[in-house]
PDB file of C-alpha atoms in Angstrom:
ATOM      1  CA  ASP A  27     -77.787 -31.875  40.684  1.00  0.00           C
ATOM      2  CA  PRO A  28     -77.311 -35.645  40.015  1.00  0.00           C
ATOM      3  CA  ALA A  29     -81.058 -36.298  40.238  1.00  0.00           C
ATOM      4  CA  SER A  30     -81.978 -33.981  37.354  1.00  0.00           C
ATOM      5  CA  GLN A  31     -78.708 -34.320  35.403  1.00  0.00           C
ATOM      6  CA  ARG A  32     -78.669 -30.527  35.055  1.00  0.00           C
ATOM      7  CA  LEU A  33     -75.866 -28.159  36.000  1.00  0.00           C
ATOM      8  CA  THR A  34     -76.891 -25.850  38.837  1.00  0.00           C
ATOM      9  CA  TRP A  35     -74.628 -23.173  40.352  1.00  0.00           C
ATOM     10  CA  ASN A  36     -74.899 -22.142  43.997  1.00  0.00           C
ATOM     11  CA  LYS A  37     -73.427 -18.821  42.871  1.00  0.00           C
ATOM     12  CA  PRO A  38     -72.380 -17.497  39.445  1.00  0.00           C
ATOM     13  CA  PRO A  39     -69.015 -18.912  38.290  1.00  0.00           C
ATOM     14  CA  LYS A  40     -66.088 -16.482  38.365  1.00  0.00           C
ATOM     15  CA  SER A  41     -63.154 -18.521  37.080  1.00  0.00           C
ATOM     16  CA  VAL A  42     -62.456 -20.982  34.304  1.00  0.00           C
ATOM     17  CA  LEU A  43     -59.496 -23.185  33.399  1.00  0.00           C
ATOM     18  CA  VAL A  44     -58.711 -23.385  29.671  1.00  0.00           C
ATOM     19  CA  ILE A  45     -56.769 -26.482  28.601  1.00  0.00           C
ATOM     20  CA  LYS A  46     -55.313 -26.789  25.115  1.00  0.00           C
ATOM     21  CA  LYS A  47     -52.903 -29.150  23.444  1.00  0.00           C
ATOM     22  CA  ILE A  48     -49.372 -27.725  23.634  1.00  0.00           C
ATOM     23  CA  ARG A  49     -47.850 -26.293  20.449  1.00  0.00           C
ATOM     24  CA  ASP A  50     -50.725 -27.273  18.186  1.00  0.00           C
ATOM     25  CA  ALA A  51     -50.939 -24.564  15.531  1.00  0.00           C
ATOM     26  CA  SER A  52     -54.508 -25.490  14.594  1.00  0.00           C
ATOM     27  CA  LEU A  53     -55.699 -24.562  18.103  1.00  0.00           C
ATOM     28  CA  LEU A  54     -54.108 -21.116  18.292  1.00  0.00           C
ATOM     29  CA  GLN A  55     -56.942 -19.166  16.729  1.00  0.00           C
ATOM     30  CA  PRO A  56     -59.744 -20.983  18.606  1.00  0.00           C
ATOM     31  CA  PHE A  57     -57.787 -20.553  21.857  1.00  0.00           C
ATOM     32  CA  LYS A  58     -57.343 -16.815  21.319  1.00  0.00           C
ATOM     33  CA  GLU A  59     -60.970 -16.283  20.308  1.00  0.00           C
ATOM     34  CA  LEU A  60     -62.203 -18.183  23.333  1.00  0.00           C
ATOM     35  CA  CYS A  61     -59.948 -16.334  25.779  1.00  0.00           C
ATOM     36  CA  VAL A  62     -60.999 -12.935  24.442  1.00  0.00           C
ATOM     37  CA  PHE A  63     -64.642 -13.957  24.828  1.00  0.00           C
ATOM     38  CA  LEU A  64     -64.125 -15.244  28.386  1.00  0.00           C
ATOM     39  CA  THR A  65     -62.182 -12.217  29.633  1.00  0.00           C
ATOM     40  CA  GLU A  66     -63.669  -9.320  27.671  1.00  0.00           C
ATOM     41  CA  VAL A  67     -67.291 -10.431  27.278  1.00  0.00           C
ATOM     42  CA  LYS A  68     -67.926 -12.720  30.245  1.00  0.00           C
ATOM     43  CA  ASN A  69     -65.470 -11.050  32.674  1.00  0.00           C
ATOM     44  CA  LEU A  70     -64.182 -14.372  33.951  1.00  0.00           C
ATOM     45  CA  ILE A  71     -60.828 -15.065  35.579  1.00  0.00           C
ATOM     46  CA  VAL A  72     -59.000 -17.337  33.137  1.00  0.00           C
ATOM     47  CA  TYR A  73     -56.452 -19.901  34.334  1.00  0.00           C
ATOM     48  CA  VAL A  74     -53.945 -21.198  31.794  1.00  0.00           C
ATOM     49  CA  GLU A  75     -50.912 -23.445  32.162  1.00  0.00           C
ATOM     50  CA  LYS A  76     -47.645 -21.544  32.055  1.00  0.00           C
ATOM     51  CA  LYS A  77     -46.250 -23.874  29.391  1.00  0.00           C
ATOM     52  CA  VAL A  78     -49.140 -22.921  27.097  1.00  0.00           C
ATOM     53  CA  LEU A  79     -48.152 -19.248  27.255  1.00  0.00           C
ATOM     54  CA  ASP A  80     -44.497 -20.137  26.658  1.00  0.00           C
ATOM     55  CA  ASP A  81     -45.396 -21.033  23.080  1.00  0.00           C
ATOM     56  CA  PRO A  82     -43.754 -18.309  20.892  1.00  0.00           C
ATOM     57  CA  ALA A  83     -46.890 -18.191  18.752  1.00  0.00           C
ATOM     58  CA  ILE A  84     -48.681 -16.837  21.832  1.00  0.00           C
ATOM     59  CA  SER A  85     -45.949 -15.031  23.772  1.00  0.00           C
ATOM     60  CA  ASP A  86     -44.783 -13.117  20.654  1.00  0.00           C
ATOM     61  CA  ASP A  87     -48.285 -12.006  19.684  1.00  0.00           C
ATOM     62  CA  GLU A  88     -48.367  -8.360  20.771  1.00  0.00           C
ATOM     63  CA  THR A  89     -52.041  -7.935  19.925  1.00  0.00           C
ATOM     64  CA  PHE A  90     -52.931 -10.800  22.265  1.00  0.00           C
ATOM     65  CA  ALA A  91     -50.673  -9.544  25.077  1.00  0.00           C
ATOM     66  CA  THR A  92     -53.408  -7.407  26.637  1.00  0.00           C
ATOM     67  CA  ILE A  93     -55.399 -10.606  27.174  1.00  0.00           C
ATOM     68  CA  THR A  94     -52.551 -12.798  28.464  1.00  0.00           C
ATOM     69  CA  LYS A  95     -51.715 -10.164  31.103  1.00  0.00           C
ATOM     70  CA  LYS A  96     -55.090 -10.904  32.679  1.00  0.00           C
ATOM     71  CA  PHE A  97     -54.457 -14.639  32.898  1.00  0.00           C
ATOM     72  CA  CYS A  98     -53.664 -16.546  36.071  1.00  0.00           C
ATOM     73  CA  THR A  99     -50.998 -19.133  35.332  1.00  0.00           C
ATOM     74  CA  PHE A 100     -50.056 -22.355  37.067  1.00  0.00           C
ATOM     75  CA  ARG A 101     -47.571 -25.204  36.663  1.00  0.00           C
ATOM     76  CA  GLU A 102     -48.513 -28.865  36.540  1.00  0.00           C
ATOM     77  CA  ASP A 103     -47.553 -30.807  39.703  1.00  0.00           C
ATOM     78  CA  LEU A 104     -46.395 -27.601  41.422  1.00  0.00           C
ATOM     79  CA  ASP A 105     -49.450 -25.363  41.862  1.00  0.00           C
ATOM     80  CA  ASP A 106     -52.743 -26.472  43.375  1.00  0.00           C
ATOM     81  CA  ILE A 107     -55.734 -24.792  41.707  1.00  0.00           C
ATOM     82  CA  SER A 108     -58.366 -27.305  42.839  1.00  0.00           C
ATOM     83  CA  ASN A 109     -60.230 -24.684  44.898  1.00  0.00           C
ATOM     84  CA  ARG A 110     -59.804 -21.812  42.457  1.00  0.00           C
ATOM     85  CA  VAL A 111     -61.535 -23.051  39.301  1.00  0.00           C
ATOM     86  CA  ASP A 112     -65.304 -23.163  38.816  1.00  0.00           C
ATOM     87  CA  PHE A 113     -65.309 -25.026  35.508  1.00  0.00           C
ATOM     88  CA  ILE A 114     -62.967 -26.244  32.766  1.00  0.00           C
ATOM     89  CA  ILE A 115     -62.923 -25.762  28.999  1.00  0.00           C
ATOM     90  CA  CYS A 116     -60.895 -28.233  26.911  1.00  0.00           C
ATOM     91  CA  LEU A 117     -59.771 -27.571  23.347  1.00  0.00           C
ATOM     92  CA  GLY A 118     -58.606 -30.736  21.626  1.00  0.00           C
ATOM     93  CA  GLY A 119     -59.486 -34.415  21.580  1.00  0.00           C
ATOM     94  CA  ASP A 120     -60.103 -37.076  24.176  1.00  0.00           C
ATOM     95  CA  GLY A 121     -56.469 -36.938  25.314  1.00  0.00           C
ATOM     96  CA  THR A 122     -56.907 -33.306  26.333  1.00  0.00           C
ATOM     97  CA  LEU A 123     -59.934 -34.192  28.439  1.00  0.00           C
ATOM     98  CA  LEU A 124     -58.091 -37.083  30.110  1.00  0.00           C
ATOM     99  CA  TYR A 125     -55.182 -34.753  30.859  1.00  0.00           C
ATOM    100  CA  ALA A 126     -57.537 -32.198  32.429  1.00  0.00           C
ATOM    101  CA  SER A 127     -58.969 -34.948  34.639  1.00  0.00           C
ATOM    102  CA  SER A 128     -55.477 -35.927  35.814  1.00  0.00           C
ATOM    103  CA  LEU A 129     -54.826 -32.383  37.079  1.00  0.00           C
ATOM    104  CA  PHE A 130     -57.522 -32.828  39.742  1.00  0.00           C
ATOM    105  CA  GLN A 131     -56.920 -35.745  42.067  1.00  0.00           C
ATOM    106  CA  GLU A 132     -60.008 -35.033  44.145  1.00  0.00           C
ATOM    107  CA  SER A 133     -63.209 -33.392  42.871  1.00  0.00           C
ATOM    108  CA  VAL A 134     -63.146 -32.334  39.221  1.00  0.00           C
ATOM    109  CA  PRO A 135     -64.985 -29.139  38.207  1.00  0.00           C
ATOM    110  CA  PRO A 136     -67.535 -29.394  35.370  1.00  0.00           C
ATOM    111  CA  VAL A 137     -65.773 -29.875  32.019  1.00  0.00           C
ATOM    112  CA  VAL A 138     -66.853 -28.468  28.649  1.00  0.00           C
ATOM    113  CA  ALA A 139     -64.912 -30.366  25.974  1.00  0.00           C
ATOM    114  CA  PHE A 140     -64.820 -28.937  22.430  1.00  0.00           C
ATOM    115  CA  HIS A 141     -63.887 -31.431  19.734  1.00  0.00           C
ATOM    116  CA  LEU A 142     -60.810 -30.009  18.022  1.00  0.00           C
ATOM    117  CA  GLY A 143     -58.629 -33.121  18.001  1.00  0.00           C
ATOM    118  CA  SER A 144     -58.402 -36.499  16.277  1.00  0.00           C
ATOM    119  CA  LEU A 145     -60.586 -38.489  18.703  1.00  0.00           C
ATOM    120  CA  GLY A 146     -63.852 -37.120  20.039  1.00  0.00           C
ATOM    121  CA  PHE A 147     -65.682 -39.857  21.926  1.00  0.00           C
ATOM    122  CA  LEU A 148     -65.622 -37.742  25.108  1.00  0.00           C
ATOM    123  CA  THR A 149     -65.715 -34.298  23.481  1.00  0.00           C
ATOM    124  CA  PRO A 150     -69.272 -33.696  22.196  1.00  0.00           C
ATOM    125  CA  PHE A 151     -69.264 -29.903  21.692  1.00  0.00           C
ATOM    126  CA  LYS A 152     -68.528 -28.195  18.374  1.00  0.00           C
ATOM    127  CA  PHE A 153     -66.441 -25.057  18.586  1.00  0.00           C
ATOM    128  CA  ASP A 154     -68.385 -23.034  16.025  1.00  0.00           C
ATOM    129  CA  THR A 155     -71.130 -22.593  18.659  1.00  0.00           C
ATOM    130  CA  TYR A 156     -68.797 -21.974  21.609  1.00  0.00           C
ATOM    131  CA  GLN A 157     -70.293 -18.604  22.576  1.00  0.00           C
ATOM    132  CA  SER A 158     -73.810 -19.944  23.078  1.00  0.00           C
ATOM    133  CA  GLN A 159     -72.530 -23.149  24.683  1.00  0.00           C
ATOM    134  CA  VAL A 160     -70.338 -21.303  27.202  1.00  0.00           C
ATOM    135  CA  THR A 161     -73.137 -18.840  27.951  1.00  0.00           C
ATOM    136  CA  GLN A 162     -75.506 -21.698  28.765  1.00  0.00           C
ATOM    137  CA  ILE A 163     -72.893 -23.221  31.075  1.00  0.00           C
ATOM    138  CA  ILE A 164     -72.375 -19.928  32.931  1.00  0.00           C
ATOM    139  CA  GLU A 165     -76.123 -19.434  33.299  1.00  0.00           C
ATOM    140  CA  GLY A 166     -76.535 -22.976  34.631  1.00  0.00           C
ATOM    141  CA  ASN A 167     -78.664 -24.068  31.722  1.00  0.00           C
ATOM    142  CA  ALA A 168     -76.932 -27.227  30.532  1.00  0.00           C
ATOM    143  CA  ALA A 169     -77.302 -30.981  30.734  1.00  0.00           C
ATOM    144  CA  ILE A 170     -74.472 -32.922  32.347  1.00  0.00           C
ATOM    145  CA  VAL A 171     -73.063 -36.437  32.193  1.00  0.00           C
ATOM    146  CA  LEU A 172     -71.654 -37.768  35.457  1.00  0.00           C
ATOM    147  CA  ARG A 173     -68.638 -40.043  35.073  1.00  0.00           C
ATOM    148  CA  MET A 174     -67.136 -42.248  37.745  1.00  0.00           C
ATOM    149  CA  ARG A 175     -63.363 -42.366  38.167  1.00  0.00           C
ATOM    150  CA  LEU A 176     -61.155 -45.229  39.270  1.00  0.00           C
ATOM    151  CA  GLN A 177     -59.146 -44.846  42.444  1.00  0.00           C
ATOM    152  CA  VAL A 178     -55.851 -46.634  41.887  1.00  0.00           C
ATOM    153  CA  GLN A 179     -53.252 -47.507  44.517  1.00  0.00           C
ATOM    154  CA  VAL A 180     -49.855 -48.870  43.488  1.00  0.00           C
ATOM    155  CA  LEU A 181     -48.070 -50.828  46.233  1.00  0.00           C
ATOM    156  CA  LYS A 182     -44.498 -52.000  45.803  1.00  0.00           C
ATOM    157  CA  GLU A 183     -43.337 -55.462  46.851  1.00  0.00           C
ATOM    158  CA  ASN A 184     -42.246 -55.941  50.510  1.00  0.00           C
ATOM    159  CA  TRP A 185     -44.680 -53.312  51.797  1.00  0.00           C
ATOM    160  CA  GLU A 186     -47.725 -54.180  53.872  1.00  0.00           C
ATOM    161  CA  LYS A 187     -50.618 -52.298  55.485  1.00  0.00           C
ATOM    162  CA  ASN A 188     -49.935 -50.849  58.909  1.00  0.00           C
ATOM    163  CA  GLY A 189     -53.587 -50.369  59.782  1.00  0.00           C
ATOM    164  CA  MET A 190     -53.609 -46.619  59.154  1.00  0.00           C
ATOM    165  CA  VAL A 191     -55.415 -45.040  56.240  1.00  0.00           C
ATOM    166  CA  ASP A 192     -55.775 -41.347  55.467  1.00  0.00           C
ATOM    167  CA  GLU A 193     -57.749 -39.483  52.810  1.00  0.00           C
ATOM    168  CA  LYS A 194     -54.821 -39.315  50.400  1.00  0.00           C
ATOM    169  CA  GLY A 195     -53.506 -42.858  50.651  1.00  0.00           C
ATOM    170  CA  MET A 196     -52.550 -45.796  52.779  1.00  0.00           C
ATOM    171  CA  ILE A 197     -49.661 -45.730  55.211  1.00  0.00           C
ATOM    172  CA  LEU A 198     -47.443 -48.737  54.620  1.00  0.00           C
ATOM    173  CA  THR A 199     -44.714 -50.377  56.673  1.00  0.00           C
ATOM    174  CA  SER A 200     -41.725 -52.174  55.191  1.00  0.00           C
ATOM    175  CA  LYS A 201     -41.480 -55.797  56.272  1.00  0.00           C
ATOM    176  CA  ASP A 202     -37.699 -55.510  56.273  1.00  0.00           C
ATOM    177  CA  THR A 203     -37.047 -52.187  57.995  1.00  0.00           C
ATOM    178  CA  GLY A 204     -40.303 -51.197  59.679  1.00  0.00           C
ATOM    179  CA  ARG A 205     -40.178 -47.752  58.043  1.00  0.00           C
ATOM    180  CA  SER A 206     -43.445 -46.064  57.089  1.00  0.00           C
ATOM    181  CA  HIS A 207     -44.174 -45.304  53.442  1.00  0.00           C
ATOM    182  CA  LYS A 208     -47.191 -44.001  51.538  1.00  0.00           C
ATOM    183  CA  ALA A 209     -48.677 -45.901  48.630  1.00  0.00           C
ATOM    184  CA  MET A 210     -48.910 -44.077  45.324  1.00  0.00           C
ATOM    185  CA  GLN A 211     -52.554 -43.195  44.721  1.00  0.00           C
ATOM    186  CA  TYR A 212     -54.250 -41.755  41.637  1.00  0.00           C
ATOM    187  CA  GLN A 213     -57.706 -40.840  40.410  1.00  0.00           C
ATOM    188  CA  VAL A 214     -58.094 -41.812  36.749  1.00  0.00           C
ATOM    189  CA  LEU A 215     -60.966 -41.311  34.342  1.00  0.00           C
ATOM    190  CA  ASN A 216     -60.507 -43.902  31.632  1.00  0.00           C
ATOM    191  CA  GLU A 217     -57.645 -46.304  32.272  1.00  0.00           C
ATOM    192  CA  VAL A 218     -54.425 -46.874  34.162  1.00  0.00           C
ATOM    193  CA  VAL A 219     -51.169 -48.236  32.767  1.00  0.00           C
ATOM    194  CA  VAL A 220     -48.527 -49.723  35.058  1.00  0.00           C
ATOM    195  CA  ASP A 221     -45.211 -49.421  33.250  1.00  0.00           C
ATOM    196  CA  ARG A 222     -41.933 -51.078  34.232  1.00  0.00           C
ATOM    197  CA  GLY A 223     -40.028 -47.843  33.545  1.00  0.00           C
ATOM    198  CA  PRO A 224     -36.291 -48.067  32.809  1.00  0.00           C
ATOM    199  CA  SER A 225     -36.042 -51.617  34.173  1.00  0.00           C
ATOM    200  CA  SER A 226     -35.095 -54.284  31.634  1.00  0.00           C
ATOM    201  CA  TYR A 227     -37.213 -56.854  33.506  1.00  0.00           C
ATOM    202  CA  LEU A 228     -40.935 -57.422  33.227  1.00  0.00           C
ATOM    203  CA  SER A 229     -43.107 -56.399  36.149  1.00  0.00           C
ATOM    204  CA  ASN A 230     -45.059 -58.935  38.183  1.00  0.00           C
ATOM    205  CA  VAL A 231     -48.407 -57.303  38.934  1.00  0.00           C
ATOM    206  CA  ASP A 232     -51.109 -58.549  41.314  1.00  0.00           C
ATOM    207  CA  LEU A 233     -54.408 -56.824  40.499  1.00  0.00           C
ATOM    208  CA  PHE A 234     -56.906 -56.384  43.348  1.00  0.00           C
ATOM    209  CA  LEU A 235     -60.428 -54.994  43.101  1.00  0.00           C
ATOM    210  CA  ASP A 236     -62.012 -53.915  46.405  1.00  0.00           C
ATOM    211  CA  GLY A 237     -59.530 -56.129  48.262  1.00  0.00           C
ATOM    212  CA  HIS A 238     -60.119 -59.225  46.132  1.00  0.00           C
ATOM    213  CA  LEU A 239     -57.381 -60.661  43.902  1.00  0.00           C
ATOM    214  CA  ILE A 240     -58.560 -60.502  40.277  1.00  0.00           C
ATOM    215  CA  THR A 241     -55.522 -61.701  38.361  1.00  0.00           C
ATOM    216  CA  THR A 242     -51.738 -61.864  38.326  1.00  0.00           C
ATOM    217  CA  VAL A 243     -49.882 -60.774  35.202  1.00  0.00           C
ATOM    218  CA  GLN A 244     -46.278 -60.371  34.096  1.00  0.00           C
ATOM    219  CA  GLY A 245     -45.261 -57.432  31.935  1.00  0.00           C
ATOM    220  CA  ASP A 246     -46.649 -53.930  31.539  1.00  0.00           C
ATOM    221  CA  GLY A 247     -50.222 -53.911  32.824  1.00  0.00           C
ATOM    222  CA  GLU A 248     -53.274 -51.996  31.680  1.00  0.00           C
ATOM    223  CA  TRP A 249     -56.712 -51.824  33.273  1.00  0.00           C
ATOM    224  CA  THR A 250     -59.649 -49.838  31.951  1.00  0.00           C
ATOM    225  CA  ASP A 251     -62.907 -48.805  33.567  1.00  0.00           C
ATOM    226  CA  GLN A 252     -65.090 -50.055  30.733  1.00  0.00           C
ATOM    227  CA  PRO A 253     -66.384 -53.301  32.363  1.00  0.00           C
ATOM    228  CA  LEU A 254     -66.395 -52.010  35.953  1.00  0.00           C
ATOM    229  CA  ASN A 255     -66.704 -48.258  35.746  1.00  0.00           C
ATOM    230  CA  LYS A 256     -68.202 -47.948  39.237  1.00  0.00           C
ATOM    231  CA  SER A 257     -65.539 -49.968  41.022  1.00  0.00           C
ATOM    232  CA  ARG A 258     -62.350 -48.946  42.750  1.00  0.00           C
ATOM    233  CA  LEU A 259     -58.941 -50.470  42.102  1.00  0.00           C
TER     234      LEU A 259
END
């Protein structure tokens, strides 16, 4: 409910995605405690990335195996879980929260971010009270902060608009060949970095905001949402 800034469920949540930093030994115990609480106490369906469970510290733990068998796993960039998860729990720092945001290129479920990393500007919750915090979230008794995301489209040189736009990106036509091509489109929470990749040459980047040319730069480009967090790139 954006008007009241309170979390309200239309129906009780049934599933949760748990995101943790890969192969971070300091997060193993909090991760295991949280997952036991979610599955055994709250009876939630827990989604976890497959690469998290591939960590020997987790896969070789026989006492934790009864819990991992109940997990639903997915692989980044291969499995779409956007309609399966009711809310997200992040264990780590700000980077973990930004990573969780990148997994959802449309609507992002509510995120509970516990500060267990080096930076915690976006992770306000302390883990020592996780049981009461998670319970309040499930019961719909929690304040929320709504954050806008930037919609970024990256268009390569020699491609122009062909007048057709769909919900996932613009259809482009090559000036040279007339072939159709889709622009790369991303939803980002905090910033976007345009990198030249393996090329030994600097990139020439024209930056547009809502169709208006803002600046032209040469090199690797970076644009953050701090000054214009309600605008679209």
